[in-house]
Each structure stands twice: as structure tokens, then as C-alpha cells.
XYZ file of C-alpha atoms in Angstrom:
715
model
C -51.709 146.275 -80.462
C -51.007 149.662 -81.831
C -53.607 152.275 -80.424
C -52.342 155.631 -81.835
C -51.638 155.690 -85.595
C -49.736 158.991 -85.228
C -47.301 157.361 -82.906
C -46.731 154.642 -85.474
C -45.579 157.283 -87.938
C -43.140 159.052 -85.671
C -40.276 156.617 -86.145
C -40.400 157.331 -89.868
C -40.073 161.200 -89.531
C -43.345 162.217 -91.140
C -44.682 165.591 -90.146
C -48.006 165.250 -88.470
C -49.976 168.483 -87.602
C -53.526 169.013 -86.823
C -54.441 172.733 -87.847
C -57.626 174.429 -88.955
C -58.465 174.146 -92.629
C -56.839 176.798 -94.824
C -59.259 179.052 -96.735
C -58.747 179.027 -100.449
C -58.637 182.752 -100.670
C -58.103 185.555 -98.083
C -60.203 188.595 -98.765
C -58.117 191.718 -99.146
C -59.492 194.806 -97.217
C -58.172 198.255 -97.475
C -59.036 201.502 -95.634
C -61.953 203.677 -96.957
C -61.219 205.436 -100.289
C -62.712 208.583 -101.996
C -66.149 208.670 -103.538
C -64.780 208.127 -106.897
C -62.665 205.717 -105.441
C -65.634 204.438 -103.612
C -67.512 204.081 -106.790
C -64.525 202.617 -108.377
C -64.110 200.472 -105.484
C -67.694 199.510 -105.492
C -67.518 198.736 -109.118
C -64.375 196.816 -108.493
C -66.051 195.113 -105.620
C -68.826 194.023 -107.803
C -66.329 192.731 -110.286
C -64.481 191.081 -107.440
C -67.647 189.505 -106.188
C -68.246 188.148 -109.627
C -64.722 186.868 -109.812
C -64.975 185.435 -106.320
C -68.085 183.647 -107.293
C -66.373 182.148 -110.302
C -63.338 181.224 -108.262
C -65.463 179.647 -105.551
C -67.210 177.560 -108.160
C -63.837 176.545 -109.594
C -62.464 175.767 -106.164
C -65.452 173.663 -105.388
C -64.975 171.696 -108.555
C -61.264 171.380 -107.815
C -61.896 170.141 -104.300
C -64.348 167.626 -105.595
C -61.782 166.337 -108.049
C -59.114 166.287 -105.333
C -61.433 164.379 -103.039
C -62.056 161.832 -105.757
C -58.349 161.577 -106.388
C -57.599 161.150 -102.699
C -60.346 158.520 -102.389
C -58.933 156.662 -105.377
C -55.439 156.887 -103.959
C -56.583 155.573 -100.609
C -58.411 152.646 -102.291
C -55.336 151.905 -104.359
C -53.140 152.077 -101.275
C -55.346 149.753 -99.304
C -55.621 147.213 -102.162
C -51.922 147.303 -103.004
C -50.670 147.055 -99.458
C -53.233 144.479 -98.457
C -51.892 142.278 -101.258
C -48.287 143.107 -100.322
C -49.041 142.373 -96.702
C -50.420 138.933 -97.594
C -47.455 138.263 -99.865
C -45.077 139.333 -97.136
C -46.790 137.026 -94.669
C -46.464 134.123 -97.068
C -42.828 134.908 -97.700
C -42.027 135.526 -94.059
C -39.514 133.077 -92.560
C -40.424 130.782 -89.670
C -41.322 132.918 -86.660
C -41.490 136.098 -88.853
C -38.605 137.856 -87.073
C -38.749 141.730 -87.518
C -41.649 141.278 -89.872
C -43.557 144.479 -88.878
C -40.527 146.754 -88.754
C -39.293 145.634 -92.147
C -42.701 145.839 -93.743
C -43.452 149.368 -92.380
C -40.041 150.548 -93.525
C -41.037 149.701 -97.062
C -44.406 151.336 -96.493
C -42.836 154.597 -95.252
C -40.779 154.891 -98.408
C -43.921 154.376 -100.408
C -45.861 156.923 -98.245
C -43.290 159.636 -98.880
C -43.585 159.069 -102.592
C -47.320 158.989 -102.308
C -47.448 162.374 -100.501
C -45.387 163.936 -103.228
C -47.950 162.681 -105.708
C -50.814 164.472 -103.924
C -53.056 166.268 -106.476
C -52.888 169.575 -104.588
C -51.611 171.155 -101.487
C -54.996 171.088 -99.831
C -55.395 167.366 -100.827
C -51.957 166.478 -99.458
C -53.325 166.582 -95.956
C -56.087 164.125 -96.809
C -53.586 161.806 -98.535
C -51.354 162.007 -95.495
C -54.202 161.169 -93.161
C -55.133 158.175 -95.323
C -51.579 156.901 -95.305
C -51.364 157.369 -91.541
C -54.550 155.342 -91.069
C -53.393 152.603 -93.441
C -49.992 152.466 -91.775
C -51.588 152.072 -88.393
C -53.741 149.211 -89.582
C -50.781 147.510 -91.255
C -48.714 147.951 -88.127
C -51.451 146.469 -85.983
C -51.959 143.492 -88.288
C -48.203 143.040 -88.661
C -47.691 142.976 -84.933
C -50.515 140.486 -84.589
C -49.066 138.332 -87.382
C -45.585 138.549 -85.931
C -46.816 137.570 -82.481
C -48.767 134.668 -83.975
C -45.779 133.623 -86.063
C -43.521 133.646 -83.038
C -46.009 131.530 -81.138
C -46.427 129.239 -84.124
C -42.657 128.880 -84.381
C -42.382 127.965 -80.749
C -45.218 125.504 -81.091
C -43.491 124.193 -84.179
C -40.363 123.777 -82.098
C -42.440 121.853 -79.618
C -43.820 119.681 -82.406
C -40.348 119.085 -83.791
C -39.052 118.087 -80.369
C -42.111 115.916 -79.916
C -41.635 114.245 -83.288
C -37.936 113.581 -82.712
C -38.425 112.175 -79.249
C -41.583 110.404 -80.290
C -39.536 108.591 -82.939
C -37.336 107.225 -80.166
C -40.386 105.929 -78.335
C -41.781 104.378 -81.489
C -38.654 102.250 -81.630
C -38.395 101.497 -77.902
C -41.226 102.212 -75.462
C -39.112 101.367 -72.452
C -37.595 104.899 -72.355
C -41.011 106.524 -72.129
C -40.624 108.148 -68.681
C -37.162 109.572 -69.415
C -38.043 110.914 -72.866
C -41.305 112.432 -71.598
C -39.556 114.215 -68.703
C -36.836 115.622 -70.977
C -39.408 116.824 -73.498
C -41.563 118.533 -70.883
C -38.521 120.381 -69.541
C -37.643 121.508 -73.069
C -41.175 122.854 -73.578
C -40.966 124.837 -70.367
C -37.838 126.661 -71.602
C -39.538 127.986 -74.749
C -41.386 130.796 -72.940
C -44.836 129.797 -74.114
C -47.863 131.337 -72.502
C -48.891 129.245 -69.501
C -52.112 128.076 -71.084
C -50.339 127.158 -74.311
C -47.526 125.489 -72.375
C -50.044 123.385 -70.443
C -51.752 122.418 -73.689
C -48.461 121.411 -75.317
C -47.376 119.347 -72.329
C -50.718 117.558 -72.248
C -50.551 116.974 -75.996
C -46.999 115.665 -75.588
C -48.004 113.160 -72.929
C -50.881 111.909 -75.070
C -48.817 111.845 -78.256
C -45.891 110.043 -76.622
C -48.145 107.443 -75.024
C -49.920 106.732 -78.285
C -46.664 106.739 -80.279
C -45.004 104.333 -77.853
C -47.984 101.977 -77.895
C -48.303 102.142 -81.676
C -44.603 101.346 -82.012
C -44.961 98.434 -79.608
C -48.010 97.255 -81.561
C -45.972 97.269 -84.752
C -43.280 95.159 -83.111
C -45.279 92.974 -80.778
C -49.040 93.457 -80.831
C -49.613 90.938 -78.061
C -47.202 92.807 -75.783
C -48.979 96.080 -76.572
C -52.324 94.580 -75.593
C -50.833 93.253 -72.376
C -49.329 96.663 -71.587
C -52.659 98.442 -72.104
C -54.491 95.853 -70.022
C -51.973 96.319 -67.211
C -53.189 99.935 -66.647
C -49.638 101.319 -66.764
C -50.622 103.741 -69.535
C -53.808 105.049 -67.933
C -53.779 108.818 -67.482
C -51.348 109.528 -70.300
C -54.086 109.741 -72.910
C -57.832 109.577 -73.120
C -59.534 106.260 -72.248
C -61.257 106.103 -75.616
C -57.845 106.465 -77.283
C -56.519 103.582 -75.205
C -59.498 101.508 -76.315
C -58.760 102.330 -79.958
C -55.067 101.559 -79.434
C -55.988 98.212 -77.903
C -58.286 97.477 -80.843
C -55.491 98.479 -83.224
C -53.034 96.146 -81.491
C -55.596 93.366 -81.441
C -56.295 93.824 -85.135
C -52.583 93.898 -85.897
C -52.059 90.797 -83.797
C -54.794 88.919 -85.658
C -53.475 90.172 -88.971
C -49.996 89.005 -88.141
C -51.217 85.667 -86.912
C -53.278 85.175 -90.056
C -50.388 86.353 -92.188
C -47.998 84.095 -90.314
C -50.376 81.175 -90.754
C -50.738 81.953 -94.441
C -46.997 82.330 -94.881
C -46.383 79.179 -92.870
C -48.931 77.306 -94.957
C -47.334 78.614 -98.131
C -43.858 77.758 -96.849
C -45.037 74.305 -95.813
C -46.601 73.758 -99.220
C -43.409 74.868 -100.924
C -41.285 72.770 -98.591
C -43.559 69.783 -99.163
C -43.183 70.161 -102.923
C -39.419 69.938 -102.407
C -39.513 67.267 -99.722
C -42.010 64.835 -101.205
C -39.713 63.442 -103.936
C -36.861 63.376 -101.438
C -39.095 61.616 -98.941
C -40.149 59.024 -101.511
C -36.520 58.407 -102.414
C -35.579 58.232 -98.740
C -38.300 55.675 -97.988
C -37.351 53.613 -101.051
C -33.670 53.699 -100.152
C -34.447 52.925 -96.514
C -36.543 49.932 -97.510
C -33.602 48.651 -99.562
C -31.200 49.221 -96.679
C -29.281 51.885 -98.593
C -27.708 54.915 -96.969
C -29.035 58.321 -98.026
C -28.768 61.795 -96.612
C -30.932 62.030 -93.531
C -33.933 64.375 -93.569
C -33.933 66.336 -90.289
C -37.046 66.050 -88.176
C -37.284 69.854 -88.086
C -37.731 69.984 -91.879
C -40.540 67.465 -91.761
C -42.215 69.344 -88.908
C -41.933 72.629 -90.841
C -43.379 71.053 -93.966
C -46.114 68.849 -92.506
C -46.810 70.310 -89.094
C -45.724 68.959 -85.698
C -47.873 65.842 -85.500
C -47.606 64.673 -89.102
C -43.954 65.710 -89.398
C -42.859 63.822 -86.294
C -44.837 60.768 -87.393
C -43.180 60.825 -90.818
C -39.772 61.128 -89.176
C -40.529 58.148 -86.910
C -41.819 56.152 -89.878
C -38.715 56.988 -91.884
C -36.411 56.036 -89.033
C -38.350 52.809 -88.461
C -38.188 52.056 -92.186
C -34.473 52.856 -92.278
C -33.861 50.548 -89.324
C -36.026 47.847 -90.875
C -34.208 48.185 -94.202
C -30.839 47.930 -92.490
C -32.003 44.930 -90.490
C -33.460 43.272 -93.583
C -30.103 43.781 -95.226
C -28.283 42.271 -92.261
C -30.578 39.245 -92.401
C -28.540 38.070 -95.359
C -25.544 36.074 -94.205
C -26.653 36.211 -90.562
C -26.837 32.893 -88.692
C -30.406 31.662 -88.115
C -30.228 32.219 -84.362
C -29.258 35.848 -84.960
C -32.166 36.181 -87.383
C -34.544 34.719 -84.817
C -33.388 37.135 -82.119
C -33.698 40.025 -84.529
C -37.243 39.032 -85.474
C -38.162 38.659 -81.810
C -37.017 42.250 -81.201
C -39.655 43.395 -83.708
C -42.552 41.681 -81.947
C -45.368 44.263 -81.601
C -45.964 45.391 -78.034
C -49.213 47.333 -78.410
C -47.899 50.856 -78.960
C -48.395 51.655 -82.652
C -49.404 48.055 -83.093
C -50.435 48.233 -86.752
C -47.131 49.723 -87.908
C -45.099 47.441 -85.678
C -46.994 44.416 -86.934
C -46.355 45.403 -90.527
C -42.614 45.816 -89.888
C -42.562 42.508 -88.006
C -44.239 40.792 -90.950
C -41.872 42.439 -93.449
C -38.847 41.259 -91.513
C -40.393 37.821 -91.167
C -40.940 37.645 -94.933
C -37.351 38.784 -95.512
C -36.054 36.040 -93.215
C -38.274 33.481 -94.941
C -36.941 34.575 -98.345
C -33.412 34.455 -97.021
C -33.854 30.942 -95.686
C -35.422 29.878 -98.961
C -32.358 31.248 -100.748
C -30.147 29.239 -98.409
C -31.470 26.094 -100.038
C -28.836 26.857 -102.653
C -26.113 27.950 -100.192
C -23.313 28.501 -102.716
C -25.538 30.730 -104.836
C -26.724 32.435 -101.657
C -23.288 33.589 -100.518
C -22.324 34.420 -104.102
C -25.283 36.795 -104.339
C -24.373 38.469 -101.057
C -20.595 38.808 -101.406
C -19.072 41.191 -103.976
C -15.610 39.843 -103.182
C -16.724 36.286 -103.899
C -18.290 37.405 -107.172
C -14.998 39.002 -108.148
C -13.114 35.789 -107.380
C -15.592 33.676 -109.346
C -15.351 36.074 -112.290
C -11.569 35.899 -112.064
C -11.642 32.093 -111.963
C -13.265 32.047 -115.384
C -10.109 33.671 -116.726
C -7.652 32.064 -114.325
C -8.783 28.672 -112.936
C -6.158 28.968 -110.220
C -8.486 31.399 -108.427
C -11.210 28.757 -108.180
C -9.841 27.230 -104.984
C -9.647 30.659 -103.325
C -13.255 31.270 -104.369
C -14.316 27.911 -102.934
C -12.519 28.587 -99.651
C -14.183 31.978 -99.303
C -17.577 30.559 -100.225
C -17.359 27.834 -97.579
C -16.191 30.368 -94.983
C -19.086 32.665 -95.782
C -21.522 29.775 -95.571
C -20.135 28.840 -92.163
C -20.386 32.459 -90.990
C -23.989 32.535 -92.185
C -24.777 29.633 -89.867
C -25.365 27.122 -92.650
C -24.771 23.658 -91.178
C -21.679 21.970 -92.501
C -23.684 19.137 -93.953
C -25.675 21.609 -96.061
C -22.734 23.638 -97.378
C -22.045 23.467 -101.086
C -19.218 24.505 -103.364
C -21.169 25.012 -106.572
C -24.392 26.956 -106.989
C -27.105 24.656 -108.300
C -27.209 26.496 -111.632
C -23.449 26.190 -112.035
C -23.478 22.483 -111.142
C -26.380 21.875 -113.515
C -24.536 23.664 -116.308
C -21.379 21.637 -115.657
C -23.390 18.405 -115.795
C -24.928 19.362 -119.143
C -21.531 20.266 -120.549
C -20.003 16.983 -119.365
C -22.892 14.975 -120.754
C -22.403 16.576 -124.167
C -18.722 15.598 -124.365
C -17.587 12.712 -126.590
C -16.162 9.700 -124.756
C -12.555 10.519 -125.667
C -12.852 13.974 -124.037
C -14.517 12.948 -120.797
C -11.395 11.893 -118.930
C -9.576 15.119 -119.816
C -12.586 17.183 -118.718
C -12.800 15.343 -115.424
C -9.068 15.695 -114.883
C -9.255 19.414 -115.627
C -12.023 19.898 -113.102
C -10.122 17.813 -110.559
C -7.054 20.021 -110.904
C -9.127 23.178 -110.806
C -10.823 22.324 -107.530
C -7.918 20.456 -105.933
C -8.797 19.148 -102.484
C -12.389 20.285 -102.996
C -12.894 18.020 -106.005
C -14.570 15.162 -104.090
C -17.181 17.578 -102.807
C -17.654 19.063 -106.265
C -18.087 15.559 -107.618
C -20.820 14.772 -105.086
C -22.634 17.977 -106.015
C -22.456 17.031 -109.699
C -23.885 13.643 -108.850
C -26.741 15.345 -107.009
C -27.485 17.214 -110.252
C -27.864 13.842 -111.995
C -24.445 13.457 -113.466
C -24.866 10.733 -116.131
C -24.241 7.167 -115.029
C -20.565 6.373 -115.215
C -19.484 9.957 -114.774
C -20.051 9.588 -111.052
C -17.339 6.981 -110.895
C -15.183 8.534 -113.583
C -15.051 11.740 -111.596
C -13.608 9.924 -108.566
C -10.861 8.058 -110.363
C -7.620 9.751 -109.403
C -5.191 7.924 -111.727
C -5.240 9.731 -115.101
C -4.525 6.571 -117.150
C -7.262 4.637 -115.372
C -9.643 7.583 -115.848
C -8.905 7.662 -119.568
C -9.282 3.897 -119.918
C -12.624 3.996 -118.102
C -13.843 6.876 -120.274
C -12.971 4.936 -123.423
C -14.659 1.822 -122.064
C -17.769 3.866 -121.336
C -17.682 5.003 -124.938
C -17.612 1.441 -126.179
C -20.372 0.236 -123.862
C -20.706 -2.605 -121.359
C -22.041 -5.306 -123.678
C -19.439 -4.709 -126.351
C -16.636 -4.685 -123.786
C -17.938 -7.953 -122.231
C -18.086 -9.620 -125.609
C -14.545 -8.425 -126.333
C -13.303 -10.185 -123.200
C -15.123 -13.340 -124.188
C -14.892 -16.370 -121.887
C -12.874 -14.406 -119.309
C -15.867 -12.189 -118.535
C -17.134 -14.346 -115.647
C -13.662 -14.508 -114.104
C -13.530 -10.731 -114.281
C -16.994 -10.419 -112.721
C -16.151 -12.713 -109.828
C -12.801 -11.048 -109.287
C -14.344 -7.616 -109.193
C -16.993 -8.782 -106.724
C -14.348 -10.210 -104.395
C -12.076 -7.183 -104.691
C -14.946 -4.790 -104.006
C -16.079 -6.595 -100.818
C -14.533 -4.024 -98.403
C -16.304 -1.209 -100.232
C -19.555 -3.196 -100.253
C -19.345 -3.622 -96.474
C -18.600 0.087 -95.927
C -21.632 1.090 -98.035
C -24.111 -1.471 -96.769
C -25.474 0.646 -93.918
C -25.359 4.000 -95.729
C -28.608 5.413 -97.156
C -28.700 4.516 -100.839
C -25.747 2.199 -100.336
C -27.224 -0.558 -102.529
C -27.465 1.730 -105.559
C -23.950 2.996 -104.999
C -22.618 -0.546 -104.703
C -24.272 -1.461 -107.997
C -22.912 1.634 -109.756
C -19.369 1.258 -108.529
C -19.286 -2.447 -109.159
C -20.629 -1.911 -112.679
C -18.030 0.749 -113.571
C -15.229 -1.263 -112.005
C -16.223 -4.285 -114.144
C -16.257 -2.024 -117.209
C -12.687 -0.927 -116.517
C -11.678 -4.494 -115.690
C -13.002 -5.611 -119.088
C -10.765 -2.976 -120.644
C -7.754 -4.182 -118.668
C -8.520 -7.841 -119.414
C -7.786 -7.161 -123.063
C -4.114 -6.876 -122.169
C -3.679 -8.850 -118.909
C -5.008 -11.893 -117.038
C -8.649 -11.468 -115.963
C -7.958 -11.923 -112.210
C -5.228 -9.286 -112.332
C -7.475 -7.047 -114.417
C -10.266 -7.299 -111.815
C -7.930 -6.512 -108.932
C -6.240 -3.623 -110.752
C -9.578 -2.121 -111.815
C -10.889 -2.272 -108.224
C -7.706 -0.663 -106.909
C -7.695 2.089 -109.574
C -11.354 2.927 -109.197
C -11.844 2.891 -105.446
C -10.108 0.270 -103.302
C -6.674 1.800 -103.642
C -7.899 5.182 -102.377
C -9.057 3.977 -98.987
C -8.029 2.191 -95.804
C -10.819 -0.159 -94.753
C -11.183 -0.525 -90.982
C -12.907 -3.719 -89.699
C -15.511 -3.519 -86.925
C -17.481 -5.919 -84.761
C -20.069 -7.738 -86.812
C -17.919 -8.068 -89.932
C -18.649 -4.566 -91.240
C -15.937 -2.228 -92.412
C -15.679 1.521 -92.587
C -13.384 3.356 -94.977
C -10.956 6.245 -94.505
C -8.610 8.028 -96.904
C -5.505 6.037 -97.676
C -3.067 6.195 -94.769
C -5.637 7.604 -92.307
C -7.427 4.420 -91.285
C -5.513 3.751 -88.054
C -5.768 7.350 -86.851
C -9.465 7.465 -87.659
C -10.060 4.203 -85.801
C -8.114 5.415 -82.757
C -10.030 8.703 -82.757
C -13.339 6.832 -82.976
C -12.393 4.726 -79.945
C -11.326 7.884 -78.135
C -14.737 9.436 -78.746
C -16.535 6.407 -77.361
C -14.219 6.011 -74.372
C -14.522 9.656 -73.353
C -18.269 9.743 -73.908
C -20.109 10.214 -70.627
C -23.651 9.291 -69.793
C -24.336 12.975 -69.098
C -23.512 13.702 -72.746
C -26.511 11.656 -73.854
C -30.234 12.419 -73.843
C -32.725 10.631 -71.630
C -34.687 8.560 -74.143
C -37.284 7.551 -71.544
C -38.532 4.006 -71.109
C -38.421 2.142 -67.804
C -39.784 4.530 -65.197
C -38.332 2.451 -62.426
C -34.936 3.717 -63.491
C -33.674 7.208 -62.910
C -32.678 9.363 -65.931
C -29.039 8.841 -64.955
C -29.452 5.074 -64.999
C -31.246 5.163 -68.344
C -28.380 7.248 -69.772
C -25.863 4.694 -68.450
C -27.773 1.896 -70.223
C -27.854 3.965 -73.394
C -24.128 4.613 -73.138
C -23.392 0.893 -72.872
C -25.546 0.210 -75.935
C -23.954 3.016 -77.922
C -20.484 1.694 -77.296
C -21.566 -1.453 -79.133
C -22.625 0.614 -82.112
C -20.926 0.766 -85.523
C -19.292 3.551 -87.457
C -20.227 4.248 -91.073
C -19.067 6.828 -93.576
C -21.146 10.007 -93.537
C -23.136 11.359 -96.449
C -20.269 13.511 -97.688
C -17.711 10.725 -97.409
C -15.416 13.024 -95.404
C -15.827 11.396 -91.985
C -17.588 8.834 -89.840
C -20.932 8.890 -88.034
C -21.942 6.502 -85.229
C -25.049 4.290 -85.663
C -26.951 2.584 -82.888
C -28.339 -0.972 -82.878
C -31.216 0.206 -85.056
C -28.692 1.619 -87.517
C -29.776 5.207 -86.737
C -27.347 8.073 -86.059
C -26.592 8.520 -82.355
C -27.180 12.025 -81.023
C -25.913 13.832 -77.969
C -28.100 15.571 -75.411
C -27.860 18.796 -77.459
C -29.116 17.017 -80.592
C -25.763 16.890 -82.392
C -24.794 13.641 -84.045
C -21.796 11.747 -82.734
C -19.485 12.012 -85.704
C -16.161 13.416 -86.833
C -14.488 14.516 -90.021
C -11.086 13.355 -91.109
C -9.866 16.912 -90.813
C -10.874 16.902 -87.139
C -8.831 13.833 -86.267
C -6.179 14.714 -83.677
C -3.588 12.516 -81.947
C -5.345 10.475 -79.261
C -4.039 11.189 -75.724
C -2.552 8.252 -73.842
C -5.055 8.513 -70.992
C -8.057 8.611 -73.267
C -9.774 5.716 -71.496
C -9.381 7.212 -68.055
C -8.581 5.164 -64.999
C -9.927 1.594 -64.573
C -13.143 1.123 -62.667
C -12.847 -0.452 -59.230
C -14.865 -3.547 -58.265
C -17.230 -1.435 -56.165
C -17.754 1.012 -59.035
C -18.505 -1.870 -61.423
C -21.006 -3.417 -58.965
C -22.708 -0.056 -58.379
C -22.994 0.568 -62.113
C -24.316 -2.967 -62.683
C -26.959 -2.417 -60.010
C -28.008 0.864 -61.587
C -28.029 -0.210 -65.221
C -28.965 -3.883 -65.154
C -25.840 -4.673 -67.196
C -23.983 -7.603 -65.776
C -20.788 -6.981 -63.881
C -19.008 -9.354 -66.255
C -20.095 -7.312 -69.260
C -18.921 -4.105 -67.596
C -15.548 -5.708 -66.815
C -15.279 -6.927 -70.428
C -15.920 -3.408 -71.688
C -13.248 -2.014 -69.376
C -10.771 -4.674 -70.494
C -11.521 -3.914 -74.147
C -10.849 -0.222 -73.590
C -7.642 -1.045 -71.772
C -6.480 -3.294 -74.610
C -7.264 -0.608 -77.125
C -5.212 1.850 -75.106
C -2.244 -0.533 -74.948
C -2.421 -1.191 -78.682
């Protein structure tokens, strides 16, 4: 603080003197003069007094005007330099370096000009004193401003350092101790007054703590609350500030949680809007056993929440598995289907859903087994390759046999029993029957021959399936006639009609009838024990007579009867005689092999192969089986339902079954060369006696059976 204004002026070179006021006029005194002179002088003195009075009055007025001028000048100086001082302060750079010196330098130039503008010499001193006073005040205020500006600059430097380092802490609170220590050391180097320095350091600690916690709150409000609760930040700022910071973090945490929940809900809603059609398609495809892009469990959880999402994923996977299993039901053997259904049996966990899937699979298996009632149509519906072959056969009949072979293979793979397998779907067989029935008589033979060539070795089976679809009477036989001329003759005879053909033969009709009956006797015997054999005998005998009538027009009636029987049926078979006068038929040339194979089956049949049919409790199961075996070996063979093999009948004319429930039968295609030792070694006398004791069969009967087997082996 400047104390002596005069000293403030010295550096500028102003002259500063403090002398007594100068009188405006100095009276002039001379030595005493003469009397005249005295008088003159007296008179002059009087004049001088008058003049002095006038001058004094003028001087007084002049001084008053000068005083007013000086006062005005001082007021102007104070106003002008007060404004300039304020402007200079506003324009001063940060810290106001050399502010006072520069400002007073400008003032001194102005003061010199102002002195020269003094209204009078006497007033100059007053102007000078006013300028000296103003300069002193400006110097004092300038020094104060400059000191304050320097302090403000240093505090600004502190604030800048604090802001820069505080920014680091806002991003990462973990460097708090290091940044705080570095900042405090920087503050101490600025030369601040001790009190100010202490204030700035305290403010820095508080600011850094709050900045670090606010930054942590912005990143992880929960972590900020945990940090405040830990007490690690106590002492760095006021407790009430820590409370407010905790409240801020808590509010931010709740806001974020609410915002996250809202965003999650919005995202889930949006994801659901996208997923729902996909989910519907996925469930529909899964139910149909089709493959679609999988929907990750995470997407369902994000869209529907953890519980609902995971349940939907499980339901979709269960539905996909069920759909795949339902799809595999088709063409699967029944035992595989049963095991698959058993694997779906509900076990209590999620019972309702498991029960529903179990029922769905059960219904699918039931539908599948219903479809198997038409086995050819069943495999056709489930095999694209078979459908292609069938479609190709319509253009190229040569593909029909390949289609039939594949169909039968697929039926076997599906576990359809051989006896139930079919070549034609029911609809196809029904259509063929209608077409055949609509043909004129002259076209029937050609149609039958065409079908026979188309199906080749499978034609007999096709014929039986056409019969099952109510092939018109006569066609059943016509379809089995192999000789094309005989087939044509029979077709023409059918066109004429039985009564007309009989009348055409005339008196030879009875000879033809008797001849046909005699020629057909082997067939009659082979059909007598078959279900529906009587109707078949009547049909075949009727059609054979019809053809014989046709032949009798050009040959002797006995020859006509024999030829008709041979052309229709007798010539196609070997007839094998059996005990009891019955015969069984086999394809031409296969009778001996079939008979040998039948004996082989009986001779190698063991009692253990048979079921225990119960009965006499005094006998053991083994003994009862031995009795059954002896009875079975006296059974008869008949042609099976498909006419492609033999089946064994017991004394009650019922099919004989093994212990596993299978019938004792064989197909011609299964006939293999019979091994020489097929009857095994002969029983010893002791073995025969032991068996007789067990079974109640006489020893003689057992020996007769052994001898019969031996004779058969030798033959």
C-alpha cells in the first residue's frame, strides 16, 4: 500500500515543492522624498491605494475563478481516470502483470499535459497537488488490484490443476491417492499465502473426493454406494456431502435399474414381436417333424424372461423330438413303435405335458397301424423313391417289377408280417378290377396277359389281390391261366356263357362234366382243408368245364375235359399225396423237393420247439410236449392262404404253432436241399422205452415212426 503520494510521483520526474504562498503583488517602498514629493507621493499613494484596492478585488475574482477551474479539473480527472482504471482492470491480462506501473505511466503523461493546462501560475500548484493525490490513490488501488489479480491467477492455476486432475479421477477413482498427492505438491509450489494454500489444499481434497465418487456413480452407482459405506472416503469431504453423494449414487442406481428394466422390457417386447411368428412356425414345423433353424434358448430367455423362456425352449425341444419321433413311426416295425411309446410314458415330472406328448405319439402310432391295413398304399405314401418308380411304371411297365420289389422290401422293413404284405394298394386294385370288368370278352385275355407280363413272378400275388377286391367271377380263373391260347379260349367262352356253351356241346356235355370232375380230383383234395376251399373248388371246376365245352367243339369230350383241366390248373402243379388220401400241391417240378423239405421240418422238430398246451397234470410239461410232437407228426400239410407254400395242420385241422407262436410252415422260395442226416441217429431200445413211459405212446408206435423216418431218408 502506497503511504506517501509524493514518493509515488518521484519516479515520473515531477517537481514537488512545498513553499509559502506567493503574494499577488509586492508593495514597492522607496526612501522618504521631498514635501512636494511627499504630497505627490501621498497623492500617488492614494491613487495607488485605489489601484491596489481594484487589483485586490480583481485578484480575488481571479482566484475564485481559478479555484473553480481547479475544482472542475480535479473532478474531471477523478471521473476520467476512475473510468480508465476500471477499463484497464477489465482489459488486464490474467494475473495483471505490471498493471500499476503501466497504468501510472499513462497517468504521468496525462498529468504533465494537465499541469500545462493550469489556468494560472498560482492555480498550477493546486492542479499539481490534485494530480499528486489522484495519482497516489490510483497507485494504491492499482497495487491492490495487481496483488489481487496475482492471487486470483495463482488460485486460477490451482483450479485449473484441480480440474485437469479431477477429470482423471472422474474417469478412474483408483488413482485418487496419487493424483491428490501430486496436486497438493503443485499447490505448495505456487507461493500462495499459507492460509490461502491451506484453503486450496482442503478444497482440493474435498473436490477430488466428490469428483471421484461422482465419476464412480456415473459408471457404477452400486460400487459408489459400497465405497461410501466402507468409510474409505471419510475425512476427505464433509459428512453431509458424503450423505448427498450416497443419495446421488442411490438415485442413479435406481434410475439405471428402472431404465434397464424399461429398456429390457422394450427389448423383450420387440424381440417377442419378431420371435412369435418364428416360434409359431418352429412349433408347427416341429410337430410335422420338419427341420427348421433352431431358436437359441438365450433368445427366448431375452424375449420372455428366464422362466418362461426356458420353458418355451423345453417345450419346443420336446415338440421337435416328438415330431421327429412321430415321423419315424412311419415305416418302423411295431416292436420299435412300442418301445418308442414306452419311452414317452409320463413319470410325474411335468406330468401334464408328458401325458399329452405320450397321447399324441400313441395317436400317431394308432393312425400308422390303421394305415398299415393297406400296406402297399402305406409304403407308397412314405417312400418318395417308390412313388417315383410307380409313376415311371405308368410310362414304362418294365419298371413295375422294380416298384413291386421295393414295395415288398419296405413292407418287410416296416415289420408288416409276410402274410399281410400286398403288391397293390387297395385303391389301385379296385381300379384295376373295375377296368377289367368293363372290358368286352374278346379283350379280357389280352388284358390279363398284359398284366401277367407286367408283374412277372409277382402276378399270382397280384391276381389274389384282385380277387380280394371282388374280381368278377371267371376272371379269378382267367387270371391264373398261363397258356395264352387257353386264356383266350376261356375268355371267349365266358363271353358266350355257360348255358349256351353247354347247349353247343350237346349230348357230350355230361361226358365233359364227368371228365372235368375226375381230372380236377387232385386239386379238389388239395383245397378241401383250406378255408373257403369249397367255393374255390366250385369256381375252378365251373371255369374248367366252360373251357372244356369250348374244346369239345373241336375234339373228343374226354380229351377236352383233360386238356381243359391241365390248361387251367392241373398242369401248373405237382400234387403230393399224404396219409389219409389228401394231396397238397406245389409248383410244377417242385413237388418232390417240397415234400422232402416238409419231412425234414417234421423230423428235425423237437419237443422243446412246441408249446405246453396243458392237459394231464400227471405229466410233466416235457412229456406233454413229447405227446404233442408225436401227434403233430401225424398231421397233414395244406397250401397256405397265398398259395406260395405249405402250412401244417393238426388232427383238428388247425395250424400248428411253435412255442414262440409262429406257425409251422414254409414257402417254396425257402425250400433248400435236405441234408442227408436230417432224421438224426436212430433211437436205441432204451430211449424208445423211456419215451414210451413218459408219453404213453406205445413202444411199437415209436419204433414205427423211427422206421418211417429212416425209410424217408433212404428214399
